[in-house]
Amino acid sequence: MNYGYFDDPNREYVITDPHTPTKWINYIGTLQFGGFVDHTGGALICKNDPTFNRITKYIQQMPASDFKGETLYLRIRNRAPEKHRDYSERSDSGGEAGYKVFSPFFVPTLDHYDKYECRVGLNYTRILSEFHGIRTEVTIFVPTNASVEVRDIKITNLSGVPLEVDAIPVLEYTHPDALKQFTNADWIPQTMTSKAVKNGDCMVLIQYPFMNRDTQVNYFTSNLPVASFETDRKKFLGRNEYGTWANPASLQNAELSNTEAMRGDKLAALMHHLGTLQPGETKRLVTQLGQEANLEAAKPSIETYRDPKSVEDALVEIKSFWDKYLSTLQVETPDAAMNAILNIHNPHQCFITRQWSRYLSYYQLGLGARGIGIRDSSQDILGVLANIPDNAKGFLKTLLSFQKQNGSALHAFNPLTLEGSVGDAIEREDRPHYYSDDHLWSILGVTAYIKETGDVAFLEETVPFYEKDKQGSPLQTDSVLEHVKRALAFTRTDIGQHGLPLLGFADWNDTINLATGAESLFSAHLYGRALNEFIALLDYLDRKEAADEWRKAHAEMKARVEEHAWDGEWYVMYFDHDGTPVGSHKNQYGKIHLNGQSWSVLSGFASPERARQAMDSVYQHLDTKYGIKLSTPGYNGFDPRYGGITTYPPGAKENCGIFLHPNPWAMIAETLLGNGDRAYEYYSQINPAGRNDMIDLYESEPYVYPQNILADEHPQFGLARNSWLSGTASWMYQAGTQWILGIRAEYDGLRVDPCIPSKWNGFRATRKYRGVTYLITVNNPKHVCKGVEKVTVNGGQAEGSLIRADKGASLVQVKVTLG
Ligand code: GLC
C-alpha cells in the first residue's frame, strides 16, 4: 500500500490519498514567519517564535479528521431541479433551499472526492482536488522575507452545468502565548479582540489580544469582494457550538453574521460570492494571513499579494532559491531512492532543521522552553554549510554566543528573547546543570565552515560569551578561535576517576542521567573528533606548537579510553559515579551501545583491530532490517538510577529503539574502515524513499527522515515517529555525500574518495565548491568498495584523491578510477 509517489522532475512528493496514517506535513516560510502546513490544508503559523508569538491554533493531538488551524469551505447553492444530484446527498446540508458545503482539502468535511492530490514541494504545498464537479487548486506558501502566508486559490467548474459557488476561507486564532491558550480559559478569551476594516474594496479582519492592540496585530484578507464575515467561533459553528467544523450551521445562511467579537474564541472567516461559474470557467481568490505592528504597516504587503502576478513572482523567487540551493550538489548513482533523497528531499530537510532546530513540528509542539538547541543546531549547520555558507556562519556565531566563559555551553535558547536555558537538567536538583557534549559540537561547525569556504579569517571574528552584567552587556568577548580553545580546555580538565569526561546531566543521549561523578565515553570520543579536526586546521595554518599541544591532549585521552573502556568485544558507553561500566556485557540491560562503537572510530581512539571488532559487534547485536538500534537489550521498568531512558518500553526511542540520528555515524565509521557494502546496507535500510510501498507499517512521511523507529523488542517493530526535526537529516546527508560518495571539502581542496557498494559500476556528481563547478565521474571497473587508483583533473593526472581548489577555472572535469 502507498499513499503517493515521488515526482522527481518536479521536485515534489505527491500524496494521492488523503487517508495517510498520520498527518504528513511540509514547511512554509521560516522561523521569522511561517510554520508547517499539513496535507489537508491545516497550518500552524507563527512569527519569530511558536511559544510566544503563535498565530493559528493547531492542536496536533486532536484526531486527523479535525479542523486544525486553517481550512477552506466551498458551497454550491442547491437548486430545485438538481436537488437529487450527488452534491445534495447529505441530509443535514440544508436540503432544497440550502447549500452543499464541502472543503476541497477533504478535512474537515470528509466528503466524497473524485480526485485528490497534495504536492509537497520545496517550501510550498499545492492541494488539487475535485469534489462535486468543482476542481480546486490551492498553493500555500510564504513569500521570501515576507510576514504573510499566501493561499492562491483557483476554482474551476468542471461539471458541465453553470454552478453558483461561494468560497469561505477560515482560520482559527490562538493567543500568541501558545501555552497560556491551553492553561487559562478566562484571561485569554477576555482579551481576544477582532475588528473588520474596509481597505479600499477589500475587507481586512484584524485580530489581537487587547494588550497587543498598538504593537502587534494579525490580519486576514483577500483580493475579492467580501459579502460578509465572521470572527466569533461560536457564531460560525452555530447552535451554541453544537454546530461542527464538518457542518458549520452558519454556512447554511446566505450571509455570515458580521460580528466583530470583543472576546471569546476567535476565528476569521470571509464570505466570497464568486457568482455563477460557467462550465470550464475558473475564478481565482488569493488570501493573506499576516502579522504586523498595525494595519498601516501591513498595507504594502496586502497590496502586493492581492495581485496574482506578485503571487506568481514570489513563487518563482522561491523556485530560484531552490534551484541554486540544490545545484551545490547533484548526484546520479545506480540507486533511484538514493538519488531522490540526496538530490531533493534530504537537503530540503537539512534546510528545515537549520530553521526550526527541534522546536516546531507535528511532534515537537513548540510550547515552553525547548527553543533552539545548541547541540542540535550545531549539527544541523553541517548539513547546510555548502549550500548557504554565510547563513551557516552567522548562525554558528549565534550558537557560540551561548558558550560560557569556562568553555561549556548553555543547552538551548529562545529565538525571540535570546535567553539561554540548561534544558531538562533544571528538573533535577541533584544532577549537574550542563551537558558534557553541547560546547564541543560547534568545533565541527567552525572547522567544516573553513574547509568549505577557505575563510580562515573567521577564526579571528569576535563573539561574546554568554555571561552578562546587570545591564545585559556581555562580560567578555573573544575570537572564534578562543571559543574553540576554551571548549576543548573545558573537556580536557572536566574529568572523572578514569580521566574520562564527566557526563554532566547527559551527553548526546539526553535520557541517560547518571549520578554526579559519572563519565561519558561519548563526550570523550566527540572531544577526540573535535581535537583531530582542530589539529588538522592548526597544521594547515602552520601553527606547529599549538598543534603539538593538542596532539598531546588527543593521545592522553586515547590512552585512557584504550586502557579502561574496552569490554572484550566492544567499548563501554559510560562509567557510573561508582566506577561501574554501563554498556558492558556485565550489565543486565543496555549491554552494548551503538555510539560507543561508531564514535570510537570517528574519534580516532580505537586501534584498527578493536575498531573492526567493535563495528562487527554492532552488526551482530544491534542491526535490524529497519535500522540499527541504539543499544540492547531494553531496560524493562523505571529505574531512577538511569533516568529518562527507563521511562520508555523496550524498543522505543532511546531505550533500544532504532534511533536514526546515530545510524549515519555507523555508516561513516564503516566507510573509514573501508566497508562500503555495509555502509550502503545501513544507508539503504533507513532511506524513507525506499519505504514508499510499505508505508502502512512505517506510517511517517516517505520524503523525510524520522527521529525514531520502533525496534524488534517492540510489538510494532518498524513504526516511525517524530519526522522532520532530527539530526538524522544533517548526518545522513553527510554520510551519503561526504563518506559513501566521498566528496568532501578539505582545507586545501575537494577530496573525492568514495566508499561505495562493490556492486556499483560507479556514479556521477556535480559539486560546486568555492565558486568552481566540478563534474565528477567515478568508475569502479574492479568492483571494489574503496581505494582511488587514478584521478584526472581536466584530462591531466592528479596526485592522490585531493583536487586542489582551482581559482582560475569555472568548470573542472574530474575522473576518478577506483581500484
Ligand atoms: C533528541 C534531542 C537531541 C538528542 C537526542 C538523543 O533528538 O533533540 O538533542 O541528542 O534526542 O537523546
Short mmCIF file of N, CA and C in Angstrom, two decimals, residues 419-472:
data_model
loop_
_atom_site.label_atom_id
_atom_site.label_comp_id
_atom_site.label_asym_id
_atom_site.label_seq_id
_atom_site.Cartn_x
_atom_site.Cartn_y
_atom_site.Cartn_z
N GLU A 419 17.20 34.28 25.38
CA GLU A 419 17.56 33.82 26.72
C GLU A 419 17.98 32.35 26.65
N GLY A 420 19.12 32.05 27.27
CA GLY A 420 19.61 30.68 27.26
C GLY A 420 18.99 29.86 28.38
N SER A 421 19.01 28.51 28.22
CA SER A 421 18.50 27.67 29.30
C SER A 421 19.36 26.41 29.40
N VAL A 422 19.25 25.72 30.53
CA VAL A 422 20.03 24.50 30.71
C VAL A 422 19.21 23.27 30.36
N GLY A 423 18.08 23.47 29.73
CA GLY A 423 17.27 22.33 29.26
C GLY A 423 16.66 21.56 30.40
N ASP A 424 16.41 20.27 30.16
CA ASP A 424 15.74 19.43 31.16
C ASP A 424 16.56 19.26 32.43
N ALA A 425 17.85 19.59 32.35
CA ALA A 425 18.70 19.45 33.53
C ALA A 425 18.12 20.20 34.72
N ILE A 426 17.38 21.25 34.44
CA ILE A 426 16.81 22.09 35.50
C ILE A 426 15.86 21.28 36.39
N GLU A 427 15.29 20.22 35.81
CA GLU A 427 14.31 19.44 36.58
C GLU A 427 14.94 18.58 37.68
N ARG A 428 16.27 18.39 37.62
CA ARG A 428 16.91 17.53 38.64
C ARG A 428 17.90 18.35 39.45
N GLU A 429 17.48 18.67 40.65
CA GLU A 429 18.32 19.43 41.56
C GLU A 429 19.62 18.68 41.86
N ASP A 430 19.53 17.34 41.90
CA ASP A 430 20.68 16.53 42.33
C ASP A 430 21.63 16.18 41.18
N ARG A 431 21.41 16.75 40.01
CA ARG A 431 22.28 16.42 38.88
C ARG A 431 22.99 17.68 38.37
N PRO A 432 24.14 17.52 37.69
CA PRO A 432 24.83 18.69 37.14
C PRO A 432 23.94 19.41 36.12
N HIS A 433 24.11 20.75 36.03
CA HIS A 433 23.26 21.52 35.12
C HIS A 433 24.00 21.92 33.85
N TYR A 434 24.76 21.01 33.28
CA TYR A 434 25.34 21.22 31.95
C TYR A 434 25.41 19.86 31.28
N TYR A 435 25.50 19.87 29.98
CA TYR A 435 25.65 18.62 29.21
C TYR A 435 27.10 18.55 28.75
N SER A 436 27.67 17.35 28.78
CA SER A 436 29.12 17.27 28.53
C SER A 436 29.47 17.40 27.05
N ASP A 437 28.49 17.42 26.17
CA ASP A 437 28.81 17.48 24.74
C ASP A 437 28.48 18.82 24.08
N ASP A 438 27.54 19.60 24.65
CA ASP A 438 27.00 20.76 23.94
C ASP A 438 28.06 21.66 23.31
N HIS A 439 29.07 22.03 24.09
CA HIS A 439 30.06 23.01 23.64
C HIS A 439 31.02 22.46 22.58
N LEU A 440 31.09 21.14 22.47
CA LEU A 440 32.09 20.55 21.55
C LEU A 440 31.62 20.53 20.09
N TRP A 441 30.29 20.49 19.90
CA TRP A 441 29.77 20.33 18.53
C TRP A 441 30.12 21.50 17.63
N SER A 442 30.15 22.71 18.20
CA SER A 442 30.38 23.86 17.32
C SER A 442 31.78 23.83 16.71
N ILE A 443 32.70 23.07 17.33
CA ILE A 443 34.06 22.97 16.75
C ILE A 443 33.97 22.28 15.39
N LEU A 444 33.09 21.29 15.29
CA LEU A 444 32.92 20.64 13.99
C LEU A 444 32.36 21.65 12.98
N GLY A 445 31.50 22.55 13.45
CA GLY A 445 30.93 23.57 12.56
C GLY A 445 31.98 24.56 12.10
N VAL A 446 32.79 25.03 13.04
CA VAL A 446 33.82 26.03 12.69
C VAL A 446 34.80 25.44 11.67
N THR A 447 35.27 24.23 11.92
CA THR A 447 36.27 23.65 11.01
C THR A 447 35.63 23.32 9.66
N ALA A 448 34.40 22.81 9.67
CA ALA A 448 33.75 22.47 8.39
C ALA A 448 33.49 23.73 7.57
N TYR A 449 33.13 24.83 8.27
CA TYR A 449 32.89 26.08 7.55
C TYR A 449 34.17 26.55 6.84
N ILE A 450 35.29 26.45 7.52
CA ILE A 450 36.55 26.91 6.91
C ILE A 450 36.95 25.98 5.77
N LYS A 451 36.72 24.67 5.94
CA LYS A 451 37.04 23.74 4.85
C LYS A 451 36.21 24.08 3.61
N GLU A 452 34.95 24.43 3.84
CA GLU A 452 34.08 24.71 2.70
C GLU A 452 34.47 26.00 2.00
N THR A 453 34.76 27.03 2.78
CA THR A 453 34.91 28.37 2.19
C THR A 453 36.35 28.84 2.09
N GLY A 454 37.25 28.28 2.87
CA GLY A 454 38.63 28.78 2.91
C GLY A 454 38.76 30.05 3.74
N ASP A 455 37.67 30.45 4.41
CA ASP A 455 37.63 31.73 5.14
C ASP A 455 38.29 31.59 6.52
N VAL A 456 39.63 31.54 6.56
CA VAL A 456 40.31 31.34 7.84
C VAL A 456 40.19 32.58 8.74
N ALA A 457 39.88 33.72 8.13
CA ALA A 457 39.71 34.94 8.93
C ALA A 457 38.57 34.80 9.94
N PHE A 458 37.69 33.85 9.69
CA PHE A 458 36.57 33.61 10.62
C PHE A 458 37.09 33.36 12.04
N LEU A 459 38.25 32.72 12.13
CA LEU A 459 38.79 32.39 13.45
C LEU A 459 39.04 33.63 14.30
N GLU A 460 39.27 34.75 13.63
CA GLU A 460 39.57 35.99 14.36
C GLU A 460 38.34 36.86 14.59
N GLU A 461 37.20 36.48 14.03
CA GLU A 461 35.98 37.25 14.30
C GLU A 461 35.61 37.10 15.76
N THR A 462 34.96 38.12 16.32
CA THR A 462 34.69 38.05 17.76
C THR A 462 33.24 37.71 18.07
N VAL A 463 33.07 37.01 19.15
CA VAL A 463 31.75 36.58 19.61
C VAL A 463 31.76 36.69 21.14
N PRO A 464 30.68 37.24 21.73
CA PRO A 464 30.65 37.32 23.20
C PRO A 464 30.45 35.95 23.84
N PHE A 465 30.90 35.80 25.06
CA PHE A 465 30.49 34.65 25.88
C PHE A 465 29.15 35.00 26.52
N TYR A 466 28.48 34.01 27.09
CA TYR A 466 27.08 34.21 27.48
C TYR A 466 26.88 35.12 28.70
N GLU A 467 27.80 35.07 29.66
CA GLU A 467 27.57 35.80 30.91
C GLU A 467 27.43 37.31 30.65
N LYS A 468 26.46 37.92 31.37
CA LYS A 468 26.17 39.33 31.14
C LYS A 468 26.23 40.11 32.46
N ASP A 469 26.44 41.41 32.35
CA ASP A 469 26.36 42.25 33.55
C ASP A 469 24.90 42.65 33.79
N LYS A 470 24.68 43.51 34.79
CA LYS A 470 23.29 43.86 35.15
C LYS A 470 22.56 44.58 34.03
N GLN A 471 23.31 45.26 33.18
CA GLN A 471 22.68 45.98 32.06
C GLN A 471 22.44 45.05 30.86
N GLY A 472 22.89 43.83 31.00
CA GLY A 472 22.69 42.88 29.90
C GLY A 472 23.82 42.89 28.89
#
